[in-house]
């Protein structure tokens, strides 16, 4: 058990629990406005203060955690679900036209920064959390496809795969039964990293108005609302910002910790 | 090298063609054509048809695609439906904010990351190394638009060293650079954190290589071996990351421009989205993707120029 893993897992679990708790309880209802109490600082009744509508910021952070986690998780899901099979196929058919096609396709998607994908999708379908998921998800596909292919290629040279081929197993079955279990760990580590990037991307997209729309709570939009208030009520910007920072930091540390734990060789290099 | 360049060049052209098709088709699937959008729901059928003919929307898809691409090749991006001016002019006005911002940020990112990465790797395990790793861990997790807001709060609102936003134009270059400084720092710092980590780990890999031991055995000091042999070789992977970062900085600039109210491509693209001025969206997106593809091509070539082993791979 290393320090990164413990701190990272701790932070991640706290945010996950906050998000889960918000389904049954939040300190205040964020849909009721309480204008007389707007822009209150941190206090006993409002632990993290209130925003320009008098809404409790802690409650909004809890509801926003749901949005962030859901968007990032589903975007990683899209990346895994489409990217891993593509990578497996490319590795199984290494050197073929199909392999070339998949890798060139990956290069092409890489030429579209995730923000540009989001802009295109928003221009077509309008802004929503779903479209943010799709945009970040598309960006994740080539990440997982490349990693899968790179990890699967050396496995295809190994004796146990050769044995499976001698037994007459078709490439598709070898990919699923022998290659996939050997790259799962790697995918978990990369998934954690993409998850943290997804949190950042979701915040950025909803900040510029391309993500979750009101009344869905979102950390990015809390920051957009806070922009004009930052000089009179700095906490409205500081609280959501530090929330994003801590969540992303936690996930990155978790990813680092998992990698060290899964691959002891790397742990030796680091210490 | 010539064969390698030619191979990369042909894949560059193919990428550009496919990317332009994708962008064109995505914009094409939007329900309702621009003519009906401009005239509203009460438009008469014959006015609509006349406008469609004027805008060339009555022609088949393939013809319109070729017109669009051929136009762009000649610097003609069509006319904006809302501004009524050529898109090329709109882009030309804004690119002189977005491009300098990205270059400025790239420069800052490199200037921060190189010394930090080299220092950390050469004093591995020291307090300085640990501090730098910790700082990069924070930098990677930092949302750049929030960091930008904090910079505004501290340096514009509290200290009044910089203006909180806006862009005075290039008439006074110093003033222009000053107004791009906070945005560039906000963009650069998270990227510098990534670059410093790559620099550090790449340099550590090199320091473990046999040729460093040989250099040391020949009597070079640690410092000489580091600067003459390790840093130079460690730069190769760093170069790729710098190329990738340029596209991140250009796209990320779109968000940072919003924080600082800069009249760049980001502002243009958001105004065009809300006005459904799709020809502008289409052209700006194509321009961004074009830049990314060309920069990556240039990095590949630079890579091959530095490392002859890569040329045979083409």
XYZ file of C-alpha atoms in Angstrom:
585
model
C 0.000 0.000 0.000
C 1.637 3.282 -0.995
C 0.945 6.841 0.057
C -0.409 8.031 -3.328
C -2.911 5.220 -3.375
C -4.179 5.900 0.156
C -4.556 9.672 -0.316
C -5.989 9.278 -3.815
C -8.459 6.570 -2.853
C -9.458 8.576 0.244
C -10.224 11.734 -1.755
C -12.057 9.807 -4.476
C -14.209 7.928 -1.949
C -15.137 11.181 -0.167
C -16.436 12.705 -3.404
C -18.207 9.508 -4.380
C -19.936 9.404 -0.981
C -20.913 13.089 -1.268
C -22.473 12.377 -4.649
C -24.312 9.296 -3.346
C -25.464 11.124 -0.218
C -26.980 13.871 -2.387
C -29.565 11.380 -3.647
C -31.060 11.062 -0.150
C -29.982 14.239 1.651
C -28.432 17.636 1.055
C -28.156 20.353 3.740
C -30.488 22.622 1.736
C -32.743 22.295 -1.289
C -30.815 23.908 -4.170
C -33.956 24.652 -6.158
C -35.356 27.075 -3.591
C -33.875 30.534 -3.876
C -33.150 32.478 -0.702
C -32.218 35.926 -1.996
C -32.026 37.659 1.438
C -29.219 35.254 2.337
C -27.253 35.620 -0.907
C -23.429 35.611 -1.057
C -23.015 34.681 2.612
C -19.539 33.645 3.660
C -18.606 30.377 5.307
C -20.619 29.923 8.507
C -22.240 27.378 10.804
C -25.543 27.417 8.958
C -23.956 27.401 5.486
C -20.655 25.542 5.831
C -19.382 26.676 2.411
C -21.469 29.855 2.137
C -24.200 30.743 -0.360
C -24.196 31.866 -3.997
C -25.838 34.864 -5.717
C -29.279 33.257 -5.394
C -28.747 32.392 -1.729
C -28.375 28.699 -2.553
C -26.226 26.614 -0.209
C -22.872 25.995 -1.936
C -22.157 22.723 -0.126
C -25.472 21.323 -1.393
C -24.629 22.479 -4.924
C -21.169 20.889 -4.690
C -22.824 17.603 -3.671
C -25.318 17.742 -6.541
C -22.550 18.843 -8.925
C -20.435 15.849 -7.882
C -23.185 13.638 -9.304
C -23.021 15.400 -12.679
C -19.231 15.361 -12.813
C -18.913 11.711 -11.846
C -21.731 10.592 -14.145
C -20.385 12.469 -17.165
C -16.759 11.377 -16.654
C -17.713 7.763 -15.873
C -19.950 7.390 -18.921
C -17.309 9.033 -21.125
C -14.727 6.493 -19.889
C -17.337 3.790 -20.559
C -17.698 4.911 -24.184
C -13.915 4.960 -24.568
C -13.524 1.472 -23.097
C -16.482 -0.073 -24.900
C -15.404 1.123 -28.339
C -11.663 1.671 -27.930
C -10.679 -1.673 -26.381
C -12.380 -3.857 -29.048
C -10.854 -1.694 -31.793
C -7.418 -2.072 -30.210
C -7.892 -5.833 -29.813
C -8.921 -6.192 -33.460
C -5.999 -4.062 -34.637
C -3.559 -6.183 -32.608
C -5.092 -9.489 -33.746
C -4.919 -8.386 -37.374
C -1.531 -6.717 -36.935
C -0.129 -5.357 -40.185
C -3.350 -5.873 -42.106
C -5.347 -3.227 -43.922
C -7.881 -3.258 -41.059
C -5.119 -2.522 -38.532
C -3.908 0.368 -40.672
C -7.462 1.678 -41.040
C -8.113 1.595 -37.292
C -4.840 3.313 -36.463
C -5.359 6.010 -39.108
C -8.876 6.534 -37.764
C -7.371 7.026 -34.313
C -4.927 9.586 -35.667
C -7.809 11.415 -37.269
C -9.841 11.613 -34.041
C -6.689 12.781 -32.238
C -6.570 15.756 -34.604
C -9.862 16.949 -33.097
C -9.205 18.331 -29.608
C -12.057 17.260 -27.263
C -13.203 20.852 -27.040
C -13.525 21.041 -30.806
C -15.553 17.805 -30.848
C -17.784 19.316 -28.181
C -18.199 22.506 -30.200
C -19.181 20.546 -33.307
C -21.650 18.370 -31.407
C -23.135 21.377 -29.633
C -23.470 23.261 -32.891
C -25.488 20.349 -34.241
C -27.530 19.088 -31.281
C -27.360 21.930 -28.749
C -25.693 21.951 -25.338
C -26.480 19.233 -22.793
C -24.794 16.874 -20.375
C -25.434 13.992 -22.804
C -23.571 15.803 -25.577
C -20.706 16.541 -23.204
C -20.523 12.801 -22.455
C -20.461 11.979 -26.168
C -17.780 14.587 -26.898
C -15.477 13.440 -24.085
C -16.287 9.809 -24.888
C -15.254 10.186 -28.543
C -11.993 11.721 -27.396
C -11.404 8.686 -25.135
C -11.837 6.087 -27.900
C -8.425 6.489 -29.601
C -6.715 6.702 -26.193
C -7.949 3.242 -25.228
C -7.611 1.820 -28.746
C -3.930 2.789 -28.971
C -3.113 1.586 -25.487
C -4.914 -1.723 -26.030
C -3.126 -2.357 -29.309
C 0.265 -1.449 -27.868
C -0.267 -3.728 -24.862
C -1.775 -6.586 -26.879
C 0.910 -6.764 -29.585
C 3.705 -8.182 -27.371
C 1.211 -10.639 -25.835
C 0.545 -12.119 -29.257
C 4.218 -13.189 -29.373
C 3.976 -15.075 -26.077
C 3.988 -18.845 -25.775
C 0.583 -19.165 -24.136
C -1.016 -17.400 -27.088
C 0.917 -19.632 -29.460
C -0.396 -22.644 -27.527
C -3.951 -21.365 -27.864
C -3.440 -20.879 -31.604
C -2.065 -24.391 -31.978
C -5.211 -25.640 -30.259
C -7.143 -24.011 -33.091
C -8.728 -21.122 -31.196
C -9.814 -18.343 -33.541
C -8.181 -14.902 -33.043
C -11.402 -13.430 -31.642
C -11.525 -16.019 -28.840
C -7.813 -15.611 -28.099
C -8.337 -11.854 -27.863
C -11.173 -12.232 -25.379
C -9.935 -15.207 -23.335
C -6.173 -14.620 -23.261
C -5.309 -11.059 -24.291
C -8.081 -9.147 -22.541
C -7.495 -10.538 -19.015
C -3.829 -9.592 -19.326
C -4.493 -5.966 -20.168
C -7.320 -5.343 -17.677
C -4.993 -3.848 -15.057
C -3.576 -1.417 -17.559
C -7.076 -0.381 -18.595
C -8.046 0.263 -14.972
C -5.060 2.579 -14.524
C -5.700 4.416 -17.790
C -9.419 4.509 -16.975
C -8.634 6.347 -13.739
C -6.531 8.904 -15.622
C -9.204 9.394 -18.297
C -11.796 9.687 -15.538
C -9.877 12.584 -13.995
C -9.424 14.217 -17.413
C -13.165 13.767 -17.914
C -13.900 15.666 -14.687
C -11.706 18.534 -15.917
C -13.274 18.463 -19.390
C -16.825 18.410 -18.007
C -16.039 21.407 -15.794
C -14.539 23.300 -18.745
C -17.454 22.487 -21.045
C -20.128 23.520 -18.563
C -18.107 26.628 -17.717
C -18.379 27.831 -21.322
C -22.013 26.729 -21.506
C -21.538 23.599 -23.635
C -22.218 21.107 -20.837
C -24.996 20.455 -18.329
C -27.738 23.073 -18.491
C -29.701 24.597 -15.600
C -31.215 23.372 -13.338
C -28.670 20.505 -13.343
C -25.971 21.459 -10.846
C -22.440 21.486 -12.210
C -19.110 22.639 -10.814
C -18.135 24.279 -14.081
C -21.281 26.373 -14.204
C -20.885 27.378 -10.558
C -17.546 28.856 -11.648
C -19.138 30.603 -14.617
C -21.708 32.162 -12.236
C -18.928 33.132 -9.841
C -16.877 34.927 -12.467
C -18.540 38.324 -12.043
C -18.764 37.877 -8.252
C -15.175 36.870 -7.601
C -14.161 40.294 -6.243
C -17.096 40.675 -3.818
C -17.554 37.023 -2.816
C -14.326 35.100 -3.568
C -15.648 31.942 -1.885
C -18.141 31.431 -4.749
C -15.154 30.835 -7.047
C -12.712 29.319 -4.563
C -14.982 26.525 -3.303
C -15.926 24.930 -6.651
C -12.377 25.440 -7.957
C -10.747 23.682 -5.024
C -13.390 20.951 -5.279
C -12.398 20.219 -8.887
C -8.700 20.438 -7.999
C -9.044 17.977 -5.097
C -11.199 15.519 -7.036
C -8.807 15.479 -10.012
C -5.761 15.337 -7.753
C -7.341 12.420 -5.877
C -8.029 10.471 -9.061
C -4.521 11.123 -10.424
C -2.931 9.938 -7.174
C -5.215 6.906 -7.215
C -4.106 6.158 -10.776
C -0.423 6.527 -9.870
C -0.902 4.382 -6.787
C -2.717 1.669 -8.739
C 0.011 1.625 -11.377
C 2.746 1.217 -8.779
C 0.762 -1.445 -7.025
C -0.022 -3.386 -10.212
C 3.468 -3.111 -11.664
C 6.104 -3.609 -8.955
C 8.867 -2.875 -11.476
C 7.695 0.733 -11.701
C 7.501 0.929 -7.917
C 11.169 0.031 -7.709
C 12.082 2.728 -10.194
C 10.175 5.379 -8.320
C 11.541 4.877 -4.830
C 14.740 11.582 -45.509
C 13.078 12.507 -48.821
C 11.161 9.241 -48.945
C 10.120 9.647 -45.328
C 8.955 13.219 -45.947
C 6.980 12.127 -48.979
C 5.298 9.319 -47.034
C 4.350 11.641 -44.200
C 3.170 14.259 -46.676
C 0.747 11.871 -48.370
C -0.755 10.839 -45.026
C -0.990 14.532 -44.122
C -3.044 15.206 -47.231
C -5.290 12.184 -46.618
C -5.870 13.268 -43.004
C -6.818 16.757 -44.118
C -9.235 15.465 -46.743
C -10.952 13.041 -44.364
C -11.113 15.663 -41.586
C -12.695 18.196 -43.945
C -15.286 15.595 -45.040
C -16.144 14.781 -41.424
C -16.582 18.452 -40.508
C -18.622 19.158 -43.633
C -20.949 16.190 -43.055
C -21.423 16.942 -39.342
C -22.519 20.494 -40.152
C -24.640 19.104 -42.977
C -26.793 16.848 -40.759
C -28.156 19.843 -38.860
C -31.894 19.975 -39.462
C -33.121 23.055 -41.303
C -30.834 24.791 -43.775
C -29.347 28.239 -43.130
C -31.707 29.901 -45.576
C -34.811 28.856 -43.638
C -33.052 29.771 -40.408
C -32.247 33.273 -41.666
C -35.730 33.998 -42.988
C -37.664 32.504 -40.071
C -40.702 30.227 -40.108
C -43.021 32.643 -41.926
C -40.846 32.907 -45.028
C -42.542 32.468 -48.392
C -41.538 29.462 -50.430
C -40.248 31.484 -53.403
C -38.150 33.853 -51.255
C -36.666 30.822 -49.571
C -35.845 29.222 -52.922
C -34.274 32.458 -54.163
C -32.082 32.752 -51.073
C -31.085 29.087 -51.329
C -30.053 29.645 -54.925
C -28.115 32.771 -53.940
C -26.276 30.881 -51.191
C -25.684 27.915 -53.469
C -27.685 25.606 -51.203
C -29.714 24.198 -54.086
C -26.703 22.371 -55.452
C -25.937 18.721 -54.669
C -23.937 17.833 -51.547
C -20.813 16.786 -53.436
C -20.664 20.012 -55.453
C -21.071 22.097 -52.307
C -18.294 20.161 -50.576
C -15.907 20.763 -53.469
C -16.877 24.431 -53.643
C -16.163 24.753 -49.919
C -12.774 23.019 -50.114
C -11.676 24.770 -53.323
C -12.726 28.095 -51.827
C -10.684 27.449 -48.686
C -7.635 26.529 -50.754
C -7.870 29.992 -52.326
C -8.381 31.660 -48.946
C -12.124 32.087 -49.515
C -14.042 30.705 -46.540
C -17.413 31.965 -47.775
C -19.514 34.717 -46.279
C -20.806 34.834 -42.732
C -24.621 34.727 -42.669
C -24.949 37.042 -39.684
C -21.999 39.410 -40.116
C -22.473 39.587 -43.913
C -18.692 39.782 -44.272
C -16.237 37.201 -45.613
C -15.407 34.569 -42.987
C -11.737 34.948 -43.935
C -11.825 38.562 -42.708
C -13.497 37.574 -39.445
C -10.865 34.904 -38.873
C -8.061 37.250 -39.835
C -9.240 39.760 -37.214
C -9.321 37.149 -34.463
C -6.401 34.913 -35.250
C -4.004 37.661 -34.227
C -5.234 37.198 -30.696
C -5.547 33.410 -30.552
C -2.313 32.493 -32.297
C 0.008 34.828 -30.340
C -1.700 33.647 -27.146
C -0.975 30.000 -27.961
C 2.635 30.736 -28.947
C 3.180 32.866 -25.829
C 1.766 30.089 -23.639
C 3.916 27.465 -25.369
C 6.995 29.589 -24.769
C 6.173 30.054 -21.088
C 5.340 26.370 -20.670
C 8.696 25.367 -22.168
C 10.619 27.970 -20.185
C 9.113 26.693 -16.934
C 9.162 22.987 -17.706
C 12.712 22.576 -19.026
C 14.616 23.924 -16.019
C 12.159 22.263 -13.602
C 12.388 18.879 -15.324
C 16.165 18.983 -15.713
C 16.677 20.125 -12.130
C 14.374 17.420 -10.750
C 16.008 14.643 -12.776
C 19.564 15.691 -11.991
C 18.831 15.821 -8.245
C 16.542 12.843 -8.114
C 15.127 12.094 -4.670
C 16.247 15.439 -3.229
C 13.899 17.874 -1.530
C 13.894 19.962 -4.719
C 12.863 16.948 -6.805
C 10.064 16.051 -4.400
C 8.813 19.661 -4.395
C 8.786 19.785 -8.185
C 6.934 16.458 -8.433
C 4.379 17.699 -5.912
C 3.948 20.964 -7.812
C 3.439 19.138 -11.110
C 0.870 16.859 -9.440
C -1.093 20.007 -8.482
C -0.507 21.631 -11.872
C -1.914 18.666 -13.758
C -5.090 18.749 -11.617
C -5.571 22.507 -12.013
C -8.553 23.601 -14.154
C -6.923 26.333 -16.239
C -10.018 28.537 -16.494
C -10.363 28.576 -12.702
C -6.673 29.352 -12.335
C -7.270 32.213 -14.772
C -10.044 33.562 -12.545
C -7.758 33.403 -9.514
C -5.028 35.244 -11.461
C -7.540 37.961 -12.324
C -8.605 38.205 -8.680
C -5.021 38.563 -7.430
C -3.159 40.438 -10.167
C -5.934 42.510 -11.743
C -8.476 43.203 -9.016
C -6.345 43.221 -5.845
C -2.885 44.275 -7.059
C -4.001 46.108 -10.234
C -0.852 45.081 -12.102
C -2.766 43.907 -15.156
C -6.146 44.671 -16.673
C -8.854 42.108 -15.930
C -9.638 41.478 -19.572
C -10.021 42.848 -23.051
C -7.447 43.352 -25.760
C -6.143 46.753 -26.940
C -4.932 45.574 -30.353
C -1.402 45.388 -31.722
C -0.884 49.150 -32.228
C 1.122 49.128 -29.024
C 2.898 45.748 -29.003
C 4.006 46.028 -25.381
C 0.488 46.732 -24.177
C -0.825 43.861 -26.314
C 1.706 41.447 -24.857
C 0.910 42.685 -21.365
C -2.788 42.008 -21.830
C -2.006 38.484 -23.077
C 0.296 37.739 -20.133
C -2.252 36.550 -17.548
C -4.141 34.428 -20.117
C -0.854 32.911 -21.287
C 0.208 32.055 -17.719
C -3.182 30.456 -17.030
C -2.873 28.363 -20.182
C 0.795 27.539 -19.730
C 1.040 26.387 -16.127
C -1.011 23.155 -16.308
C 0.776 22.280 -19.577
C 4.150 23.109 -18.027
C 3.389 20.592 -15.272
C 2.849 17.851 -17.845
C 5.923 18.863 -19.843
C 8.136 18.994 -16.730
C 7.105 15.436 -15.829
C 7.880 14.191 -19.345
C 11.204 16.037 -19.321
C 12.116 14.567 -15.925
C 11.242 10.966 -16.746
C 12.820 11.153 -20.199
C 16.017 12.532 -18.711
C 16.033 9.875 -15.981
C 15.766 7.200 -18.693
C 18.744 8.731 -20.484
C 20.847 9.035 -17.334
C 20.502 5.270 -16.879
C 21.830 4.568 -20.384
C 25.215 3.021 -21.101
C 26.451 5.981 -23.121
C 26.224 8.169 -20.033
C 28.356 5.675 -18.110
C 30.817 5.689 -21.020
C 30.912 9.464 -20.996
C 31.526 9.463 -17.242
C 34.225 6.787 -17.614
C 35.929 8.987 -20.188
C 36.264 11.587 -17.463
C 33.318 13.889 -18.013
C 31.839 15.330 -14.863
C 28.238 14.569 -14.012
C 27.242 18.023 -15.163
C 29.080 17.679 -18.499
C 27.564 14.267 -19.179
C 24.137 15.628 -18.313
C 24.285 18.639 -20.602
C 26.316 17.218 -23.494
C 24.683 13.807 -23.783
C 21.613 13.215 -21.644
C 19.614 16.424 -22.172
C 20.080 16.338 -25.919
C 18.749 12.792 -26.191
C 15.983 13.363 -23.651
C 14.605 16.139 -25.847
C 13.330 13.700 -28.472
C 10.173 12.530 -26.648
C 9.746 16.020 -25.214
C 9.510 17.400 -28.738
C 6.448 15.261 -29.512
C 4.709 16.439 -26.370
C 5.436 20.061 -27.282
C 3.808 19.487 -30.663
C 0.737 17.962 -29.010
C 0.644 20.789 -26.495
C 0.423 23.418 -29.172
C -2.939 22.044 -30.272
C -4.116 21.818 -26.659
C -3.069 25.433 -26.144
C -4.811 26.611 -29.292
C -8.045 24.813 -28.375
C -7.695 25.605 -24.661
C -7.314 29.246 -25.620
C -10.968 29.165 -26.651
C -11.925 28.779 -22.980
C -9.336 31.161 -21.569
C -10.468 33.830 -24.051
C -13.878 33.653 -22.388
C -12.381 34.390 -18.962
C -10.469 37.435 -20.170
C -13.022 38.678 -22.728
C -10.428 38.400 -25.492
C -11.731 38.890 -29.040
C -10.165 35.691 -30.401
C -11.363 32.654 -32.336
C -13.126 31.361 -29.212
C -15.391 34.380 -28.974
C -16.084 34.137 -32.710
C -16.992 30.471 -32.506
C -19.380 30.893 -29.544
C -21.125 33.871 -31.092
C -21.494 31.889 -34.297
C -22.921 28.867 -32.487
C -25.601 30.947 -30.774
C -26.401 32.778 -34.010
C -26.389 29.425 -35.874
C -23.892 30.969 -38.264
C -22.665 27.531 -39.195
C -20.342 28.477 -42.024
C -18.213 30.331 -39.484
C -18.265 27.373 -37.061
C -17.335 25.053 -39.924
C -14.438 27.208 -41.100
C -12.977 27.913 -37.660
C -13.153 24.225 -36.694
C -11.493 23.281 -39.988
C -8.773 25.851 -39.350
C -8.112 24.491 -35.840
C -7.991 20.886 -37.052
C -5.790 21.914 -39.988
C -3.345 23.542 -37.577
C -3.251 20.475 -35.330
C -2.590 18.125 -38.245
C 0.091 20.356 -39.790
C 1.862 20.921 -36.461
C 1.928 17.180 -35.796
C 3.340 16.662 -39.292
C 6.049 19.226 -38.611
C 6.892 17.506 -35.324
C 7.170 14.151 -37.087
C 9.612 15.677 -39.563
C 11.633 17.373 -36.817
C 11.678 14.058 -34.977
C 13.050 12.261 -38.025
C 15.624 14.988 -38.604
C 16.897 14.550 -35.044
C 16.681 10.765 -34.928
C 17.713 9.051 -38.198
C 16.418 5.674 -36.942
C 12.830 6.855 -37.405
C 13.185 7.591 -41.101
C 13.284 3.937 -42.064
C 9.892 3.388 -40.450
C 8.031 5.216 -43.205
